[in-house]
C-alpha cells in the first residue's frame, strides 16, 4: 500500500511539473503571436472551443471508471457554470492586465496564488489549520519559502552564469517595464484580481470533483460553459471580423497548442490532482513556473542564465519539499487515525456480542438449575 501511494505521488508530481512546463511554453507562444497582432479575445474563444471539441470524443473512448455517479442537480450545475465563468474572467483579466503593465508584474503577482489558495482553503475547510501539527507548519513555511524564491527570480537578476553566443534577438520572458504609472496601477489591480480568481477556481473545482468524481466530464463541461460564456462577450469586444479569420501562422499554432494541451490536458491534470491532493498542493506549483521560464528561455530563446534564477530555483525547490513533506505527513497521520478507529470499531463490535451472550447465559443457567 505504501509503495502504491509513493508511486502515485511521484506520478502526480511529475505530471504537475510537466504541466507547468507546458504552460510556460504556452505563454511564450502566446507572446509571440500577440506581438504579431493576434487578438486575445479571439485566442480565448477559439482555445475554449477547440478544447471542448477535443474532449468530446474522449468521453466515449475513456468512460468514467466510477461505477455510480450522482445525477446532475442544480448545485452541481451551478458550480460548473461558475467554473466556466471564473475561467473566462481569469484569462480576460490576465491578458488585459498584461496589456496595461507587463508579464514581469504578472509573474510577481502570480506568486501570491499559493497564499490566496491556502487562505481560501482554510475558510472553506478544505485544509486544516492545526498549528501544533508539524505537517501544517511545514506547509505554511514551504509556501512562504516558495513565494520568496519566486520573488527573488523576478526581482533579482544578478550576474550571468551561462550565456549563449547567439546574437539572435529572443523573445525574452520578461518584457520591459515601460508602462505609464496610471496604466501600471490598473494592470496590477487586474492581475491581482486574476490570481485571486484562479485561487477561487481551484476551490470550486475541488468541490465539483468531490461531488462528481469524473475528471473528463467535468473538464469538458467546464470548457463548454466557458465557450458559451466567452463567445458573445468576445464577439462584442472584437468587432473586426478579419481578426476572427485563422491563417496558417503563429496565431493558429498558439490556439492549437492551447486547445489541445492547455485548456484540455493541463486542466485535466489539475482536476485529477485537485481531487487527490487538494487546492494548496496545486497552487504551490505556481512559483515553479518562473524557474522553469528562466531555464526554458536559456535553452530555447538563447537568454542568459543569471545567478538570481539559480538561487531562486534552489529556494523554490526547498519550499516544494517542505509543502510535499507536510502533505505526506498529514496523509500518513490521517491513515493511521482511520486505521486505529477501524480497528477499535471492529474490536468493540466483536466484544459486544460476546458480553451479551455471557449475560444471556448467566441469566439462563440459574433458571435451569432451579
Short mmCIF file of N, CA and C in Angstrom, two decimals, residues 208-362:
data_model
loop_
_atom_site.label_atom_id
_atom_site.label_comp_id
_atom_site.label_asym_id
_atom_site.label_seq_id
_atom_site.Cartn_x
_atom_site.Cartn_y
_atom_site.Cartn_z
N UNK A 208 -16.41 20.58 -6.91
CA UNK A 208 -17.11 19.90 -8.01
C UNK A 208 -16.61 18.48 -8.17
N UNK A 209 -15.30 18.28 -8.13
CA UNK A 209 -14.75 16.95 -8.38
C UNK A 209 -15.03 16.01 -7.22
N UNK A 210 -15.27 16.55 -6.03
CA UNK A 210 -15.68 15.69 -4.91
C UNK A 210 -17.12 15.24 -5.09
N UNK A 211 -17.96 16.12 -5.63
CA UNK A 211 -19.36 15.75 -5.86
C UNK A 211 -19.49 14.82 -7.05
N UNK A 212 -18.74 15.12 -8.12
CA UNK A 212 -18.83 14.35 -9.35
C UNK A 212 -17.43 13.91 -9.77
N UNK A 213 -16.94 12.77 -9.26
CA UNK A 213 -15.55 12.35 -9.49
C UNK A 213 -15.31 11.75 -10.86
N UNK A 214 -15.48 12.55 -11.90
CA UNK A 214 -15.19 12.13 -13.27
C UNK A 214 -14.49 13.30 -13.96
N UNK A 215 -13.15 13.22 -14.03
CA UNK A 215 -12.37 14.36 -14.47
C UNK A 215 -12.69 14.80 -15.89
N UNK A 216 -12.79 13.85 -16.82
CA UNK A 216 -13.03 14.20 -18.22
C UNK A 216 -14.36 14.91 -18.40
N UNK A 217 -15.38 14.41 -17.73
CA UNK A 217 -16.71 15.01 -17.85
C UNK A 217 -16.70 16.43 -17.29
N UNK A 218 -16.08 16.60 -16.14
CA UNK A 218 -16.06 17.93 -15.50
C UNK A 218 -15.28 18.92 -16.35
N UNK A 219 -14.12 18.52 -16.87
CA UNK A 219 -13.31 19.44 -17.68
C UNK A 219 -14.02 19.75 -18.99
N UNK A 220 -14.70 18.75 -19.58
CA UNK A 220 -15.46 19.02 -20.81
C UNK A 220 -16.57 20.03 -20.55
N UNK A 221 -17.32 19.85 -19.49
CA UNK A 221 -18.40 20.79 -19.18
C UNK A 221 -17.86 22.17 -18.83
N UNK A 222 -16.70 22.21 -18.19
CA UNK A 222 -16.08 23.50 -17.88
C UNK A 222 -15.74 24.26 -19.15
N UNK A 223 -15.08 23.58 -20.10
CA UNK A 223 -14.72 24.25 -21.35
C UNK A 223 -15.95 24.61 -22.17
N UNK A 224 -16.99 23.76 -22.10
CA UNK A 224 -18.23 24.07 -22.82
C UNK A 224 -18.88 25.33 -22.25
N UNK A 225 -18.97 25.43 -20.94
CA UNK A 225 -19.55 26.62 -20.31
C UNK A 225 -18.70 27.85 -20.59
N UNK A 226 -17.38 27.70 -20.53
CA UNK A 226 -16.50 28.84 -20.82
C UNK A 226 -16.65 29.31 -22.25
N UNK A 227 -16.85 28.37 -23.19
CA UNK A 227 -17.05 28.75 -24.59
C UNK A 227 -18.35 29.51 -24.77
N UNK A 228 -19.42 28.99 -24.15
CA UNK A 228 -20.73 29.64 -24.27
C UNK A 228 -20.71 31.04 -23.64
N UNK A 229 -20.01 31.19 -22.55
CA UNK A 229 -19.95 32.49 -21.86
C UNK A 229 -19.06 33.47 -22.61
N UNK A 230 -17.89 32.99 -23.07
CA UNK A 230 -16.91 33.90 -23.66
C UNK A 230 -17.26 34.33 -25.08
N UNK A 231 -17.95 33.47 -25.84
CA UNK A 231 -18.20 33.77 -27.26
C UNK A 231 -18.94 35.09 -27.47
N UNK A 232 -20.12 35.31 -26.86
CA UNK A 232 -20.81 36.59 -27.11
C UNK A 232 -20.04 37.80 -26.59
N UNK A 233 -19.38 37.65 -25.44
CA UNK A 233 -18.64 38.78 -24.88
C UNK A 233 -17.47 39.16 -25.78
N UNK A 234 -16.71 38.18 -26.24
CA UNK A 234 -15.55 38.46 -27.07
C UNK A 234 -15.94 38.93 -28.47
N UNK A 235 -17.06 38.41 -28.99
CA UNK A 235 -17.52 38.88 -30.29
C UNK A 235 -17.92 40.35 -30.23
N UNK A 236 -18.51 40.77 -29.12
CA UNK A 236 -18.85 42.18 -28.98
C UNK A 236 -17.62 43.04 -28.75
N UNK A 237 -16.61 42.47 -28.07
CA UNK A 237 -15.40 43.25 -27.79
C UNK A 237 -14.51 43.35 -29.03
N UNK A 238 -14.41 42.29 -29.81
CA UNK A 238 -13.60 42.27 -31.02
C UNK A 238 -14.52 42.28 -32.24
N UNK A 239 -14.79 43.47 -32.75
CA UNK A 239 -15.74 43.63 -33.85
C UNK A 239 -15.08 43.52 -35.22
N UNK A 240 -13.77 43.46 -35.26
CA UNK A 240 -13.06 43.31 -36.52
C UNK A 240 -13.17 41.86 -36.99
N UNK A 241 -13.96 41.61 -38.03
CA UNK A 241 -14.19 40.24 -38.49
C UNK A 241 -12.93 39.61 -39.06
N UNK A 242 -12.03 40.42 -39.58
CA UNK A 242 -10.79 39.85 -40.12
C UNK A 242 -9.93 39.22 -39.04
N UNK A 243 -10.07 39.68 -37.79
CA UNK A 243 -9.30 39.10 -36.69
C UNK A 243 -9.74 37.68 -36.37
N UNK A 244 -10.98 37.34 -36.75
CA UNK A 244 -11.51 36.01 -36.46
C UNK A 244 -11.17 34.99 -37.54
N UNK A 245 -10.58 35.44 -38.64
CA UNK A 245 -10.19 34.52 -39.70
C UNK A 245 -8.80 33.96 -39.37
N UNK A 246 -8.73 32.65 -39.25
CA UNK A 246 -7.48 32.00 -38.89
C UNK A 246 -6.65 31.73 -40.14
N UNK A 247 -5.37 31.96 -40.03
CA UNK A 247 -4.43 31.71 -41.11
C UNK A 247 -3.34 30.77 -40.59
N UNK A 248 -2.68 30.07 -41.49
CA UNK A 248 -1.59 29.16 -41.04
C UNK A 248 -0.36 29.94 -40.60
N UNK A 249 -0.45 30.54 -39.43
CA UNK A 249 0.65 31.32 -38.89
C UNK A 249 0.83 30.98 -37.42
N UNK A 250 1.58 31.80 -36.72
CA UNK A 250 1.88 31.52 -35.32
C UNK A 250 0.65 31.67 -34.43
N UNK A 251 -0.32 32.49 -34.84
CA UNK A 251 -1.56 32.63 -34.07
C UNK A 251 -2.32 31.31 -34.06
N UNK A 252 -2.40 30.66 -35.21
CA UNK A 252 -3.07 29.35 -35.28
C UNK A 252 -2.32 28.32 -34.45
N UNK A 253 -0.99 28.36 -34.47
CA UNK A 253 -0.19 27.43 -33.66
C UNK A 253 -0.46 27.63 -32.17
N UNK A 254 -0.58 28.89 -31.75
CA UNK A 254 -0.85 29.17 -30.35
C UNK A 254 -2.23 28.66 -29.94
N UNK A 255 -3.22 28.83 -30.80
CA UNK A 255 -4.58 28.36 -30.50
C UNK A 255 -4.61 26.84 -30.43
N UNK A 256 -3.96 26.17 -31.37
CA UNK A 256 -3.92 24.71 -31.36
C UNK A 256 -3.20 24.19 -30.12
N UNK A 257 -2.11 24.82 -29.78
CA UNK A 257 -1.35 24.45 -28.58
C UNK A 257 -2.22 24.59 -27.33
N UNK A 258 -2.92 25.72 -27.23
CA UNK A 258 -3.75 25.97 -26.06
C UNK A 258 -4.94 25.02 -26.01
N UNK A 259 -5.58 24.77 -27.15
CA UNK A 259 -6.76 23.92 -27.16
C UNK A 259 -6.45 22.47 -26.87
N UNK A 260 -5.38 21.95 -27.48
CA UNK A 260 -5.04 20.54 -27.31
C UNK A 260 -4.33 20.26 -25.99
N UNK A 261 -3.49 21.18 -25.55
CA UNK A 261 -2.65 20.91 -24.39
C UNK A 261 -3.04 21.74 -23.17
N UNK A 262 -3.29 23.03 -23.34
CA UNK A 262 -3.54 23.90 -22.20
C UNK A 262 -4.90 23.71 -21.57
N UNK A 263 -5.96 24.07 -22.31
CA UNK A 263 -7.31 24.04 -21.76
C UNK A 263 -7.86 22.63 -21.60
N UNK A 264 -7.27 21.65 -22.26
CA UNK A 264 -7.77 20.27 -22.16
C UNK A 264 -6.87 19.41 -21.27
N UNK A 265 -5.66 19.11 -21.74
CA UNK A 265 -4.77 18.23 -20.98
C UNK A 265 -4.35 18.85 -19.65
N UNK A 266 -3.92 20.11 -19.69
CA UNK A 266 -3.48 20.76 -18.46
C UNK A 266 -4.58 20.85 -17.42
N UNK A 267 -5.79 21.19 -17.86
CA UNK A 267 -6.91 21.28 -16.92
C UNK A 267 -7.28 19.92 -16.36
N UNK A 268 -7.19 18.86 -17.19
CA UNK A 268 -7.46 17.50 -16.70
C UNK A 268 -6.47 17.10 -15.61
N UNK A 269 -5.20 17.40 -15.83
CA UNK A 269 -4.18 17.06 -14.82
C UNK A 269 -4.44 17.83 -13.53
N UNK A 270 -4.75 19.12 -13.65
CA UNK A 270 -5.05 19.92 -12.46
C UNK A 270 -6.26 19.37 -11.72
N UNK A 271 -7.29 18.99 -12.46
CA UNK A 271 -8.51 18.47 -11.83
C UNK A 271 -8.25 17.16 -11.12
N UNK A 272 -7.48 16.27 -11.74
CA UNK A 272 -7.14 15.00 -11.11
C UNK A 272 -6.32 15.22 -9.84
N UNK A 273 -5.35 16.14 -9.91
CA UNK A 273 -4.53 16.42 -8.73
C UNK A 273 -5.34 17.11 -7.65
N UNK A 274 -6.30 17.95 -8.03
CA UNK A 274 -7.16 18.60 -7.04
C UNK A 274 -7.97 17.57 -6.27
N UNK A 275 -8.44 16.55 -6.96
CA UNK A 275 -9.25 15.53 -6.28
C UNK A 275 -8.42 14.72 -5.29
N UNK A 276 -7.16 14.46 -5.63
CA UNK A 276 -6.33 13.62 -4.77
C UNK A 276 -5.56 14.41 -3.72
N UNK A 277 -5.11 15.63 -4.07
CA UNK A 277 -4.20 16.36 -3.19
C UNK A 277 -4.77 17.65 -2.63
N UNK A 278 -5.80 18.21 -3.24
CA UNK A 278 -6.37 19.45 -2.74
C UNK A 278 -5.80 20.68 -3.42
N UNK A 279 -6.41 21.84 -3.21
CA UNK A 279 -6.03 23.06 -3.93
C UNK A 279 -4.67 23.62 -3.55
N UNK A 280 -4.26 23.47 -2.30
CA UNK A 280 -2.97 24.05 -1.89
C UNK A 280 -1.82 23.37 -2.62
N UNK A 281 -1.91 22.07 -2.80
CA UNK A 281 -0.86 21.32 -3.50
C UNK A 281 -0.70 21.83 -4.93
N UNK A 282 -1.82 22.15 -5.60
CA UNK A 282 -1.76 22.63 -6.97
C UNK A 282 -1.18 24.05 -7.02
N UNK A 283 -1.63 24.89 -6.09
CA UNK A 283 -1.21 26.29 -6.11
C UNK A 283 0.29 26.44 -5.84
N UNK A 284 0.87 25.53 -5.08
CA UNK A 284 2.28 25.67 -4.73
C UNK A 284 3.18 25.48 -5.94
N UNK A 285 2.65 24.91 -7.02
CA UNK A 285 3.45 24.76 -8.23
C UNK A 285 3.56 26.06 -9.04
N UNK A 286 2.76 27.05 -8.68
CA UNK A 286 2.75 28.30 -9.45
C UNK A 286 4.11 29.00 -9.43
N UNK A 287 4.77 29.16 -8.28
CA UNK A 287 6.10 29.79 -8.31
C UNK A 287 7.12 29.03 -9.13
N UNK A 288 6.91 27.71 -9.29
CA UNK A 288 7.87 26.92 -10.06
C UNK A 288 7.92 27.37 -11.51
N UNK A 289 6.83 27.94 -12.03
CA UNK A 289 6.79 28.33 -13.44
C UNK A 289 7.83 29.40 -13.75
N UNK A 290 8.18 30.23 -12.77
CA UNK A 290 9.17 31.27 -13.01
C UNK A 290 10.55 30.66 -13.21
N UNK A 291 10.89 29.67 -12.37
CA UNK A 291 12.17 28.99 -12.54
C UNK A 291 12.21 28.23 -13.86
N UNK A 292 11.09 27.59 -14.21
CA UNK A 292 11.02 26.87 -15.50
C UNK A 292 11.17 27.85 -16.65
N UNK A 293 10.53 29.02 -16.53
CA UNK A 293 10.63 30.02 -17.59
C UNK A 293 12.07 30.48 -17.79
N UNK A 294 12.79 30.65 -16.69
CA UNK A 294 14.19 31.09 -16.81
C UNK A 294 15.04 30.04 -17.51
N UNK A 295 14.80 28.75 -17.16
CA UNK A 295 15.58 27.67 -17.77
C UNK A 295 15.22 27.50 -19.25
N UNK A 296 13.90 27.54 -19.55
CA UNK A 296 13.47 27.37 -20.94
C UNK A 296 13.90 28.54 -21.81
N UNK A 297 13.91 29.74 -21.24
CA UNK A 297 14.36 30.88 -22.03
C UNK A 297 15.84 30.77 -22.37
N UNK A 298 16.61 30.14 -21.46
CA UNK A 298 18.04 29.92 -21.75
C UNK A 298 18.22 28.85 -22.83
N UNK A 299 17.42 27.77 -22.76
CA UNK A 299 17.59 26.66 -23.70
C UNK A 299 17.05 27.00 -25.09
N UNK A 300 15.82 27.54 -25.12
CA UNK A 300 15.15 27.71 -26.40
C UNK A 300 15.21 29.14 -26.94
N UNK A 301 15.29 30.13 -26.05
CA UNK A 301 15.26 31.51 -26.50
C UNK A 301 16.63 32.19 -26.44
N UNK A 302 17.68 31.42 -26.02
CA UNK A 302 19.05 31.92 -26.00
C UNK A 302 19.24 33.12 -25.07
N UNK A 303 18.45 33.15 -23.98
CA UNK A 303 18.67 34.17 -22.96
C UNK A 303 19.73 33.68 -21.98
N UNK A 304 20.44 34.60 -21.37
CA UNK A 304 21.47 34.23 -20.40
C UNK A 304 20.82 33.72 -19.11
N UNK A 305 21.48 32.75 -18.49
CA UNK A 305 21.01 32.22 -17.21
C UNK A 305 21.74 32.97 -16.10
N UNK A 306 20.97 33.69 -15.26
CA UNK A 306 21.56 34.57 -14.26
C UNK A 306 21.56 33.92 -12.88
N UNK A 307 22.37 34.50 -12.01
CA UNK A 307 22.55 33.96 -10.66
C UNK A 307 21.23 33.99 -9.88
N UNK A 308 20.44 35.05 -10.04
CA UNK A 308 19.17 35.13 -9.33
C UNK A 308 18.23 33.99 -9.67
N UNK A 309 18.23 33.55 -10.92
CA UNK A 309 17.37 32.44 -11.35
C UNK A 309 17.81 31.13 -10.69
N UNK A 310 19.12 30.93 -10.59
CA UNK A 310 19.64 29.69 -10.00
C UNK A 310 19.34 29.64 -8.50
N UNK A 311 19.66 30.74 -7.79
CA UNK A 311 19.40 30.77 -6.34
C UNK A 311 17.90 30.66 -6.06
N UNK A 312 17.10 31.40 -6.84
CA UNK A 312 15.65 31.33 -6.64
C UNK A 312 15.10 29.94 -6.89
N UNK A 313 15.63 29.24 -7.89
CA UNK A 313 15.17 27.88 -8.18
C UNK A 313 15.49 26.94 -7.03
N UNK A 314 16.65 27.10 -6.43
CA UNK A 314 17.01 26.25 -5.28
C UNK A 314 16.07 26.52 -4.11
N UNK A 315 15.78 27.80 -3.85
CA UNK A 315 14.86 28.15 -2.75
C UNK A 315 13.46 27.61 -3.02
N UNK A 316 13.01 27.71 -4.25
CA UNK A 316 11.70 27.16 -4.61
C UNK A 316 11.67 25.65 -4.38
N UNK A 317 12.74 24.97 -4.73
CA UNK A 317 12.80 23.52 -4.53
C UNK A 317 12.71 23.16 -3.05
N UNK A 318 13.37 23.96 -2.20
CA UNK A 318 13.29 23.71 -0.76
C UNK A 318 11.86 23.90 -0.26
N UNK A 319 11.20 24.96 -0.73
CA UNK A 319 9.82 25.17 -0.35
C UNK A 319 8.91 24.06 -0.83
N UNK A 320 9.17 23.56 -2.04
CA UNK A 320 8.41 22.42 -2.57
C UNK A 320 8.53 21.21 -1.65
N UNK A 321 9.74 20.90 -1.29
CA UNK A 321 9.97 19.74 -0.44
C UNK A 321 9.23 19.88 0.89
N UNK A 322 9.22 21.08 1.45
CA UNK A 322 8.55 21.30 2.73
C UNK A 322 7.03 21.09 2.59
N UNK A 323 6.44 21.64 1.54
CA UNK A 323 4.99 21.50 1.36
C UNK A 323 4.61 20.05 1.10
N UNK A 324 5.36 19.39 0.23
CA UNK A 324 5.04 18.00 -0.10
C UNK A 324 5.25 17.10 1.12
N UNK A 325 6.30 17.37 1.91
CA UNK A 325 6.50 16.60 3.13
C UNK A 325 5.35 16.83 4.10
N UNK A 326 4.88 18.09 4.21
CA UNK A 326 3.76 18.39 5.09
C UNK A 326 2.49 17.67 4.67
N UNK A 327 2.22 17.66 3.34
CA UNK A 327 1.04 16.95 2.85
C UNK A 327 1.15 15.45 3.12
N UNK A 328 2.34 14.88 2.89
CA UNK A 328 2.55 13.45 3.14
C UNK A 328 2.40 13.13 4.62
N UNK A 329 2.89 14.03 5.48
CA UNK A 329 2.78 13.83 6.93
C UNK A 329 1.32 13.82 7.36
N UNK A 330 0.52 14.76 6.82
CA UNK A 330 -0.89 14.81 7.17
C UNK A 330 -1.63 13.57 6.67
N UNK A 331 -1.30 13.12 5.45
CA UNK A 331 -1.96 11.93 4.92
C UNK A 331 -1.60 10.69 5.72
N UNK A 332 -0.34 10.60 6.14
CA UNK A 332 0.07 9.45 6.96
C UNK A 332 -0.65 9.46 8.31
N UNK A 333 -0.73 10.63 8.93
CA UNK A 333 -1.43 10.75 10.20
C UNK A 333 -2.90 10.40 10.06
N UNK A 334 -3.51 10.85 8.95
CA UNK A 334 -4.92 10.56 8.72
C UNK A 334 -5.14 9.07 8.51
N UNK A 335 -4.24 8.42 7.74
CA UNK A 335 -4.37 6.99 7.51
C UNK A 335 -4.23 6.20 8.81
N UNK A 336 -3.27 6.62 9.65
CA UNK A 336 -3.08 5.93 10.92
C UNK A 336 -4.30 6.12 11.82
N UNK A 337 -4.88 7.32 11.81
CA UNK A 337 -6.07 7.57 12.62
C UNK A 337 -7.24 6.74 12.15
N UNK A 338 -7.44 6.69 10.81
CA UNK A 338 -8.53 5.89 10.26
C UNK A 338 -8.34 4.42 10.56
N UNK A 339 -7.07 3.94 10.47
CA UNK A 339 -6.80 2.53 10.75
C UNK A 339 -7.06 2.20 12.21
N UNK A 340 -6.63 3.10 13.10
CA UNK A 340 -6.85 2.87 14.52
C UNK A 340 -8.33 2.87 14.87
N UNK A 341 -9.06 3.81 14.27
CA UNK A 341 -10.50 3.87 14.56
C UNK A 341 -11.22 2.65 14.02
N UNK A 342 -10.77 2.17 12.83
CA UNK A 342 -11.41 0.98 12.27
C UNK A 342 -11.13 -0.25 13.12
N UNK A 343 -9.88 -0.36 13.62
CA UNK A 343 -9.54 -1.48 14.49
C UNK A 343 -10.34 -1.41 15.79
N UNK A 344 -10.41 -0.21 16.34
CA UNK A 344 -11.16 -0.03 17.57
C UNK A 344 -12.63 -0.33 17.38
N UNK A 345 -13.17 0.10 16.23
CA UNK A 345 -14.58 -0.15 15.98
C UNK A 345 -14.87 -1.63 15.81
N UNK A 346 -13.97 -2.33 15.08
CA UNK A 346 -14.20 -3.75 14.85
C UNK A 346 -14.04 -4.55 16.13
N UNK A 347 -13.05 -4.15 16.95
CA UNK A 347 -12.86 -4.89 18.19
C UNK A 347 -14.02 -4.67 19.14
N UNK A 348 -14.54 -3.44 19.19
CA UNK A 348 -15.67 -3.19 20.07
C UNK A 348 -16.90 -3.92 19.60
N UNK A 349 -17.06 -4.01 18.25
CA UNK A 349 -18.20 -4.72 17.71
C UNK A 349 -18.12 -6.20 18.02
N UNK A 350 -16.86 -6.72 18.02
CA UNK A 350 -16.71 -8.14 18.30
C UNK A 350 -16.89 -8.44 19.78
N UNK A 351 -16.64 -7.46 20.65
CA UNK A 351 -16.75 -7.71 22.09
C UNK A 351 -18.20 -7.61 22.56
N UNK A 352 -18.98 -6.77 21.96
CA UNK A 352 -20.34 -6.56 22.44
C UNK A 352 -21.17 -7.82 22.36
N UNK A 353 -21.17 -8.55 21.22
CA UNK A 353 -21.96 -9.78 21.19
C UNK A 353 -21.50 -10.80 22.21
N UNK A 354 -20.18 -10.89 22.47
CA UNK A 354 -19.66 -11.85 23.43
C UNK A 354 -20.17 -11.52 24.83
N UNK A 355 -20.12 -10.24 25.22
CA UNK A 355 -20.62 -9.84 26.53
C UNK A 355 -22.11 -10.09 26.64
N UNK A 356 -22.80 -9.79 25.55
CA UNK A 356 -24.24 -10.01 25.58
C UNK A 356 -24.56 -11.49 25.72
N UNK A 357 -23.78 -12.35 25.03
CA UNK A 357 -24.02 -13.79 25.13
C UNK A 357 -23.73 -14.30 26.54
N UNK A 358 -22.67 -13.75 27.17
CA UNK A 358 -22.37 -14.16 28.53
C UNK A 358 -23.48 -13.78 29.49
N UNK A 359 -24.03 -12.56 29.25
CA UNK A 359 -25.12 -12.13 30.11
C UNK A 359 -26.34 -13.02 29.94
N UNK A 360 -26.57 -13.40 28.70
CA UNK A 360 -27.72 -14.28 28.44
C UNK A 360 -27.52 -15.62 29.09
N UNK A 361 -26.30 -16.18 28.98
CA UNK A 361 -26.02 -17.47 29.60
C UNK A 361 -26.16 -17.39 31.12
N UNK A 362 -25.68 -16.26 31.71
CA UNK A 362 -25.77 -16.12 33.14
C UNK A 362 -27.21 -16.08 33.60
#
